PDB file of N, CA and C in Angstrom:
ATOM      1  N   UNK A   1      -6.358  -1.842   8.425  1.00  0.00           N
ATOM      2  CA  UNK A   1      -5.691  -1.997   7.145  1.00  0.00           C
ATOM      3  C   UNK A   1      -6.753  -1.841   6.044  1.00  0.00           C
ATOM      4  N   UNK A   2      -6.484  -1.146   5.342  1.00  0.00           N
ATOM      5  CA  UNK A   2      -7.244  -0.868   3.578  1.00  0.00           C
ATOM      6  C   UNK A   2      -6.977  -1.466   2.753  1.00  0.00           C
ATOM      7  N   UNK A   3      -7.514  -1.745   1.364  1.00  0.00           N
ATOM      8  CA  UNK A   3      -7.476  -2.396   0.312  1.00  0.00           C
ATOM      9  C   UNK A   3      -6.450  -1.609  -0.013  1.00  0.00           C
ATOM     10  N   UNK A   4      -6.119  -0.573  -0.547  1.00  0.00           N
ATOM     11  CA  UNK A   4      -4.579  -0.053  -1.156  1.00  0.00           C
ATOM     12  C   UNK A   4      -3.610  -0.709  -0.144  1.00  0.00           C
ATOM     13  N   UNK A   5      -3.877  -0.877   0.817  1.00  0.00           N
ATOM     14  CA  UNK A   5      -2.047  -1.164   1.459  1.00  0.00           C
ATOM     15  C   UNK A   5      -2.255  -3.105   1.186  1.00  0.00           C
ATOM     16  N   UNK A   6      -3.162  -3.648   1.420  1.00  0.00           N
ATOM     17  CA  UNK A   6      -3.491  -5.086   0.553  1.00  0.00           C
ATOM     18  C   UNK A   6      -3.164  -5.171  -0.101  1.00  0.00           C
ATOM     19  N   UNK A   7      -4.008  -4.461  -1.229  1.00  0.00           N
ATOM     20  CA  UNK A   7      -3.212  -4.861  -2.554  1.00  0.00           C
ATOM     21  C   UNK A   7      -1.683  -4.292  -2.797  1.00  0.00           C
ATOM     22  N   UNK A   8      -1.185  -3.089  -2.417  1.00  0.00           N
ATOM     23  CA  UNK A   8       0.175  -3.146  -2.233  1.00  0.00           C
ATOM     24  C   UNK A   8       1.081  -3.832  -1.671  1.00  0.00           C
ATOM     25  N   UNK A   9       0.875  -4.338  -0.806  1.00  0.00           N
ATOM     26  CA  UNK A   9       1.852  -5.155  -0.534  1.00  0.00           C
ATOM     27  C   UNK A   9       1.667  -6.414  -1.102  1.00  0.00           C
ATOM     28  N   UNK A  10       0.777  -7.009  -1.805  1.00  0.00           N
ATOM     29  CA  UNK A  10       0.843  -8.114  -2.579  1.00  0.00           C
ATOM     30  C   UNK A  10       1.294  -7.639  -3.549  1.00  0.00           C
ATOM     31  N   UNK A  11       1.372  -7.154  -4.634  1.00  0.00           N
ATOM     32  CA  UNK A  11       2.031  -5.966  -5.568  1.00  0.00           C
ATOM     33  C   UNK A  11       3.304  -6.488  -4.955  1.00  0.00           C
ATOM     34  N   UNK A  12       3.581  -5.799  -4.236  1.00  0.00           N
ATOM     35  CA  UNK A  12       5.143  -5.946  -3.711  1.00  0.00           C
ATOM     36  C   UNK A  12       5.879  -7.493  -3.934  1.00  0.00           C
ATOM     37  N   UNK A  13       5.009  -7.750  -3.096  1.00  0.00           N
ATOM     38  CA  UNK A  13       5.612  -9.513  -2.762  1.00  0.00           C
ATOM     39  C   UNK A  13       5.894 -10.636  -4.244  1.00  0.00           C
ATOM     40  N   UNK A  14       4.692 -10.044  -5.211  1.00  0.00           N
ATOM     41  CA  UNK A  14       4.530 -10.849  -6.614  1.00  0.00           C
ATOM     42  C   UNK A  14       5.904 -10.177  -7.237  1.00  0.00           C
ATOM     43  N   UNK A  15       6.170  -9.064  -7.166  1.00  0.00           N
ATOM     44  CA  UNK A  15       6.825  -8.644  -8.100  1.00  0.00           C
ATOM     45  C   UNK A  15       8.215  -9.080  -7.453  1.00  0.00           C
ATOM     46  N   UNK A  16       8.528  -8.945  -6.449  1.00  0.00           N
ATOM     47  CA  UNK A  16       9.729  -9.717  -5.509  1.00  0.00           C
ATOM     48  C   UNK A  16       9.737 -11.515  -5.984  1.00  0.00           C
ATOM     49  N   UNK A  17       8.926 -11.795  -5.981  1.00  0.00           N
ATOM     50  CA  UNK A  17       8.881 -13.244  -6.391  1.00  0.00           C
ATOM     51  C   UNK A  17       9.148 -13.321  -8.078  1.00  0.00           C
ATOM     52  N   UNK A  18       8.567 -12.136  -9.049  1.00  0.00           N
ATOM     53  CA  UNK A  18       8.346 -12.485 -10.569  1.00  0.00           C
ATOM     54  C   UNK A  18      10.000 -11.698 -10.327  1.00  0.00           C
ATOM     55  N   UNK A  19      10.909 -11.216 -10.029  1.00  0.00           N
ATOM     56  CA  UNK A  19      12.223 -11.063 -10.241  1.00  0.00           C
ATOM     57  C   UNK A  19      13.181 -11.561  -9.824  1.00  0.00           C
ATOM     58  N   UNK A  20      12.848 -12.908  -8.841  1.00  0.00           N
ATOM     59  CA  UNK A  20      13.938 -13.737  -8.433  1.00  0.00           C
ATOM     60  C   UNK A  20      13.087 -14.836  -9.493  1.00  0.00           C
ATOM     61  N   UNK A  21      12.674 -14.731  -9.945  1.00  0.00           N
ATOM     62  CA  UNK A  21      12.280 -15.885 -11.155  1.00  0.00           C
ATOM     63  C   UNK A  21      13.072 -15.646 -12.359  1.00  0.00           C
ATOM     64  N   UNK A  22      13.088 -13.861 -12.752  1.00  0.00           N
ATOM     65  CA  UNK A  22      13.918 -13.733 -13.966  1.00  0.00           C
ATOM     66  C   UNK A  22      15.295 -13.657 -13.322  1.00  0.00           C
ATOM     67  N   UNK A  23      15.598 -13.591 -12.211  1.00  0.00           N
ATOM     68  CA  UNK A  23      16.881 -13.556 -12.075  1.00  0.00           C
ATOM     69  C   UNK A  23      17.626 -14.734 -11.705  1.00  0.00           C
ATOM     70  N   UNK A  24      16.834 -15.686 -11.509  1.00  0.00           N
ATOM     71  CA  UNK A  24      17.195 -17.607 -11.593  1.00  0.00           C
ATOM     72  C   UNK A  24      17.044 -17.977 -13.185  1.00  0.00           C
ATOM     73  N   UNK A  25      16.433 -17.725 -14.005  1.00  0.00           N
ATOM     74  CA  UNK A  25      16.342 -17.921 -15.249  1.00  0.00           C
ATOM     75  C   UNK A  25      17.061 -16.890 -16.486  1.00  0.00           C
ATOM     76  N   UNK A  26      17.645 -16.239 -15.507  1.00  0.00           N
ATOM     77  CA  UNK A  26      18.620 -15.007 -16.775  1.00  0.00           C
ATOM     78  C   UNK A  26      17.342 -14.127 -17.396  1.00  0.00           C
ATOM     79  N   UNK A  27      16.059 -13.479 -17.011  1.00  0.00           N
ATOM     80  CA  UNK A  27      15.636 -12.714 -17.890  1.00  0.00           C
ATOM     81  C   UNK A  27      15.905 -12.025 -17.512  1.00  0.00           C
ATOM     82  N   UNK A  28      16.255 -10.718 -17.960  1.00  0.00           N
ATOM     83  CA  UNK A  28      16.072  -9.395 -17.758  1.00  0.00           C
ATOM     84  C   UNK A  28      14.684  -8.587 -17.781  1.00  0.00           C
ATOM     85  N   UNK A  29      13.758  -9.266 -18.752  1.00  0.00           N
ATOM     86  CA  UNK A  29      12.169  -8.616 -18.802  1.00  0.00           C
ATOM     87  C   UNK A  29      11.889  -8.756 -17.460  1.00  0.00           C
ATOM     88  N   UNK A  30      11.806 -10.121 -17.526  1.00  0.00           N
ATOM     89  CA  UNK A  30      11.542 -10.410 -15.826  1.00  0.00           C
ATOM     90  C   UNK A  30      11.638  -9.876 -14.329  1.00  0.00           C
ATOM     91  N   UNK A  31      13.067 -10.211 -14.939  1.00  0.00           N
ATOM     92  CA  UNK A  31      13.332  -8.636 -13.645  1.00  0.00           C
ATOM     93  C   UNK A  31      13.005  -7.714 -13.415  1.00  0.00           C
ATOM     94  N   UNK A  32      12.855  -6.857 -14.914  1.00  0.00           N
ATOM     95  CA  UNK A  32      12.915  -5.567 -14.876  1.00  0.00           C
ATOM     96  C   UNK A  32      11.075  -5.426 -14.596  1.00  0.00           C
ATOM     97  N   UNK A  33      10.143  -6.385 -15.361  1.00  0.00           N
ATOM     98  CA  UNK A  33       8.470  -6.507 -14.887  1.00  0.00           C
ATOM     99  C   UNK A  33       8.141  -6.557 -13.352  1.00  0.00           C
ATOM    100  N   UNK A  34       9.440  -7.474 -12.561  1.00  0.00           N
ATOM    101  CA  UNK A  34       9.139  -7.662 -11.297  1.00  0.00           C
ATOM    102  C   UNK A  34       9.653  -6.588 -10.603  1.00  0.00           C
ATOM    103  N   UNK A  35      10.762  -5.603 -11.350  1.00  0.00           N
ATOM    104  CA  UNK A  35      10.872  -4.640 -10.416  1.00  0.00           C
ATOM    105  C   UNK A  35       9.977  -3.384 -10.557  1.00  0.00           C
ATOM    106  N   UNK A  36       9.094  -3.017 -11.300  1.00  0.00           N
ATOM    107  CA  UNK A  36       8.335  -2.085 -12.093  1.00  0.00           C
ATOM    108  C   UNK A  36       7.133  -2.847 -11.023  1.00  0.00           C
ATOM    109  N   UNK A  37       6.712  -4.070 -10.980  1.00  0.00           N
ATOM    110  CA  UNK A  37       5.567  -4.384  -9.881  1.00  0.00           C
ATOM    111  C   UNK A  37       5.783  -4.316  -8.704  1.00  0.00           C
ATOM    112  N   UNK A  38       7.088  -4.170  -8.285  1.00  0.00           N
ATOM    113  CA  UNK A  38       7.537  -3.838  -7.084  1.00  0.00           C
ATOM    114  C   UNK A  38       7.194  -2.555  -6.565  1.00  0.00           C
ATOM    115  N   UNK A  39       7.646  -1.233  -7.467  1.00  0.00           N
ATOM    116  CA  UNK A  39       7.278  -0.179  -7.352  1.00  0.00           C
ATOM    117  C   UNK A  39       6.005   0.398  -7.423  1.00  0.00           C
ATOM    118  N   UNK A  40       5.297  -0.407  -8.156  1.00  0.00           N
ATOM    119  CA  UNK A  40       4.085   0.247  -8.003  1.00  0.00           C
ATOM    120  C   UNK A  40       3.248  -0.298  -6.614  1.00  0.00           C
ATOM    121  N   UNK A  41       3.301  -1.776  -6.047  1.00  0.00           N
ATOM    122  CA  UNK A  41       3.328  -2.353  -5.135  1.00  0.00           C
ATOM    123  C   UNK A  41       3.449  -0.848  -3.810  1.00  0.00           C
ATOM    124  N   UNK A  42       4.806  -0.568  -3.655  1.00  0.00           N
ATOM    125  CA  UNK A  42       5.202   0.306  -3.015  1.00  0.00           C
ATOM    126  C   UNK A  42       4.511   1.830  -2.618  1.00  0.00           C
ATOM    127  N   UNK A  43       4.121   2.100  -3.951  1.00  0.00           N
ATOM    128  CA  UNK A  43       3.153   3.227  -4.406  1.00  0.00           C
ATOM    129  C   UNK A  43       1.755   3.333  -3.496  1.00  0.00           C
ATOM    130  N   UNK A  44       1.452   1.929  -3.923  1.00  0.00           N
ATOM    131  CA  UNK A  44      -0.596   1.384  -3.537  1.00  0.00           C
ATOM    132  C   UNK A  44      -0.007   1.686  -2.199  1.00  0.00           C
ATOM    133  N   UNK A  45       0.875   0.818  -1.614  1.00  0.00           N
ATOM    134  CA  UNK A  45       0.776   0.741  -0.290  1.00  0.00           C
ATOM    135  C   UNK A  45       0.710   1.762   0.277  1.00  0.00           C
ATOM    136  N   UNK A  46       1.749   3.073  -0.532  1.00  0.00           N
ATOM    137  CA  UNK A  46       2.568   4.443   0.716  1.00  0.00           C
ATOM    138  C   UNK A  46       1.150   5.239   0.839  1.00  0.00           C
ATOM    139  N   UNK A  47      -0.117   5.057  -0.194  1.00  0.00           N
ATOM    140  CA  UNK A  47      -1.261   5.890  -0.755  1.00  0.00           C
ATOM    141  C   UNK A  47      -1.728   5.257   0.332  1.00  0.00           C
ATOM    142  N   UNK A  48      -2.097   3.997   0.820  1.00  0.00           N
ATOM    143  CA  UNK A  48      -2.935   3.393   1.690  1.00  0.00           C
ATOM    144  C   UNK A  48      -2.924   3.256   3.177  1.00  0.00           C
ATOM    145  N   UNK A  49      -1.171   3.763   3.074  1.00  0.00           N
ATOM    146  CA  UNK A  49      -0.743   4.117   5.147  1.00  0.00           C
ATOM    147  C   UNK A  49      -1.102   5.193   4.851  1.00  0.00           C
ATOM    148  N   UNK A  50      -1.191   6.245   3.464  1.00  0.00           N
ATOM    149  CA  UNK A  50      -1.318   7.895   3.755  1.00  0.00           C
ATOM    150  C   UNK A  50      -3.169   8.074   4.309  1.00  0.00           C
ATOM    151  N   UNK A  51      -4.177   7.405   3.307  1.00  0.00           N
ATOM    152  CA  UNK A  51      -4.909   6.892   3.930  1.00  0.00           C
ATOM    153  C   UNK A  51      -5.437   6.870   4.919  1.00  0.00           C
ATOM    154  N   UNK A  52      -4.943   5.473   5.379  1.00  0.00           N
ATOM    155  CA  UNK A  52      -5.234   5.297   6.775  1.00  0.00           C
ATOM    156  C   UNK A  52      -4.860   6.026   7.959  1.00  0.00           C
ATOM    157  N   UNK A  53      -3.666   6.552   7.559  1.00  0.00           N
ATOM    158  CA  UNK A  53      -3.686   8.062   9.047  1.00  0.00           C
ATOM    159  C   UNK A  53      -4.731   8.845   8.763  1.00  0.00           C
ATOM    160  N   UNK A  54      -5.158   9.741   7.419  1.00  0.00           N
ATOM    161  CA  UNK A  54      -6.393  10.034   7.334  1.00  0.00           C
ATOM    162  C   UNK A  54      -7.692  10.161   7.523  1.00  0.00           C
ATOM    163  N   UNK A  55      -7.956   8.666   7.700  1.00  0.00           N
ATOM    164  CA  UNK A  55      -8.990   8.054   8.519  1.00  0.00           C
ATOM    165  C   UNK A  55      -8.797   8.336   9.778  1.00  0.00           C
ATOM    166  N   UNK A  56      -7.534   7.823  10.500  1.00  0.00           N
ATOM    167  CA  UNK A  56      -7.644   8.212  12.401  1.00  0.00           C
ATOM    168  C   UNK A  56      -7.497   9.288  12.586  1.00  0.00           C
ATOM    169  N   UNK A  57      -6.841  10.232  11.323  1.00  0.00           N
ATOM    170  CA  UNK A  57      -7.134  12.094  12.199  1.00  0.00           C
ATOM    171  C   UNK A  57      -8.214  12.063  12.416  1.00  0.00           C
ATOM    172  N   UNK A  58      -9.147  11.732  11.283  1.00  0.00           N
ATOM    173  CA  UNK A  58     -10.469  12.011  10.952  1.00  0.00           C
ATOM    174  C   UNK A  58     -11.623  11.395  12.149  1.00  0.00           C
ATOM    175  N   UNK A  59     -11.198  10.345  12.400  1.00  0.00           N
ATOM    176  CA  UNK A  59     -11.675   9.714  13.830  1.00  0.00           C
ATOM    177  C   UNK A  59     -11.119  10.160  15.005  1.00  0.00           C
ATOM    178  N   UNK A  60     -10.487  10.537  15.293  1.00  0.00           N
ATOM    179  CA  UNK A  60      -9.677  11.292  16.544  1.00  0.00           C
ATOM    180  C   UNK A  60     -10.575  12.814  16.957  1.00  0.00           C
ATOM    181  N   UNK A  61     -10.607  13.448  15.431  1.00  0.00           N
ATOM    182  CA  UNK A  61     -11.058  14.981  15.705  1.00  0.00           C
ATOM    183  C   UNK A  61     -12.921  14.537  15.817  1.00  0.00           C
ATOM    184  N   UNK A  62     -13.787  13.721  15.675  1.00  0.00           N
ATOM    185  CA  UNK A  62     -14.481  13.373  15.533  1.00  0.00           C
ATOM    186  C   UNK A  62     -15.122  13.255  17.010  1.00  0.00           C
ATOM    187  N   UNK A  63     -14.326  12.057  17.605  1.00  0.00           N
ATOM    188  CA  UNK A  63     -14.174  12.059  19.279  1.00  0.00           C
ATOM    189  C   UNK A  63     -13.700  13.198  19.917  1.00  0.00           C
ATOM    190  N   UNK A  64     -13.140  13.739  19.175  1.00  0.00           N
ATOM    191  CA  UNK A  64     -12.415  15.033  20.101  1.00  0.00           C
ATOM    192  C   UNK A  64     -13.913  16.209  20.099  1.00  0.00           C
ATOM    193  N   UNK A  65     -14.367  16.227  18.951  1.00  0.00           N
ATOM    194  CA  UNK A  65     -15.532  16.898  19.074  1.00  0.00           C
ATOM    195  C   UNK A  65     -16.664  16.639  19.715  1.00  0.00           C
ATOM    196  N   UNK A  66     -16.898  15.220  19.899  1.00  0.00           N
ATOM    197  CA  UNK A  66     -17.843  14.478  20.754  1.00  0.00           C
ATOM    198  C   UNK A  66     -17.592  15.012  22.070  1.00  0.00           C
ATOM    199  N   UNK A  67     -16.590  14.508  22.817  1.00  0.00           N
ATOM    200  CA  UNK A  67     -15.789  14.873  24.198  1.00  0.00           C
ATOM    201  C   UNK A  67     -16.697  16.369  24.463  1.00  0.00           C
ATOM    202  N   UNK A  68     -16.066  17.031  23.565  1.00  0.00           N
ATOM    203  CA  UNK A  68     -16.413  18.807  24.158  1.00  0.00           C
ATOM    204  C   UNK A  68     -17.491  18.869  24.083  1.00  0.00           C
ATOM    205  N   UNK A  69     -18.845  18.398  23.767  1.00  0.00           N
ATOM    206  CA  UNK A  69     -19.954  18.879  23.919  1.00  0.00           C
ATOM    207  C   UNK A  69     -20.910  18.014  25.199  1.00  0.00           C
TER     208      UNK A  69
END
């Protein structure tokens, strides 16, 4: 696991939490802040699984090149 999918999914979780706050208290900012941190939440993370497959091609073809010689 990477710091983008970390911090994304905390991203996620705050902003899930800061919109059942405006949505127990009637804000709409609230909501609409917690759903805007939601998404970006979502974002960090999808960048940080894209990432991390990145890394294991990158380690895979690495060993794979090791192997053949």
């Amino acid at each position: 696991m990477n710091k983008d999918q970390l911090k994304g999914s905390a991203k996620q979780a705050a902003g899930k939490v800061q919109s059942g706050v405006g949505k127990a208290t009637g804000s709409v900012e609230q909501r609409a802040k917690g759903a805007l941190k939601q998404a970006e939440g979502s974002a960090q993370k999808a960048f940080g699984d894209a990432r991390e497959e990145v890394d294991d091609a990158a380690d895979d073809a690495r060993a794979d090149r090791r192997d053949r010689h």
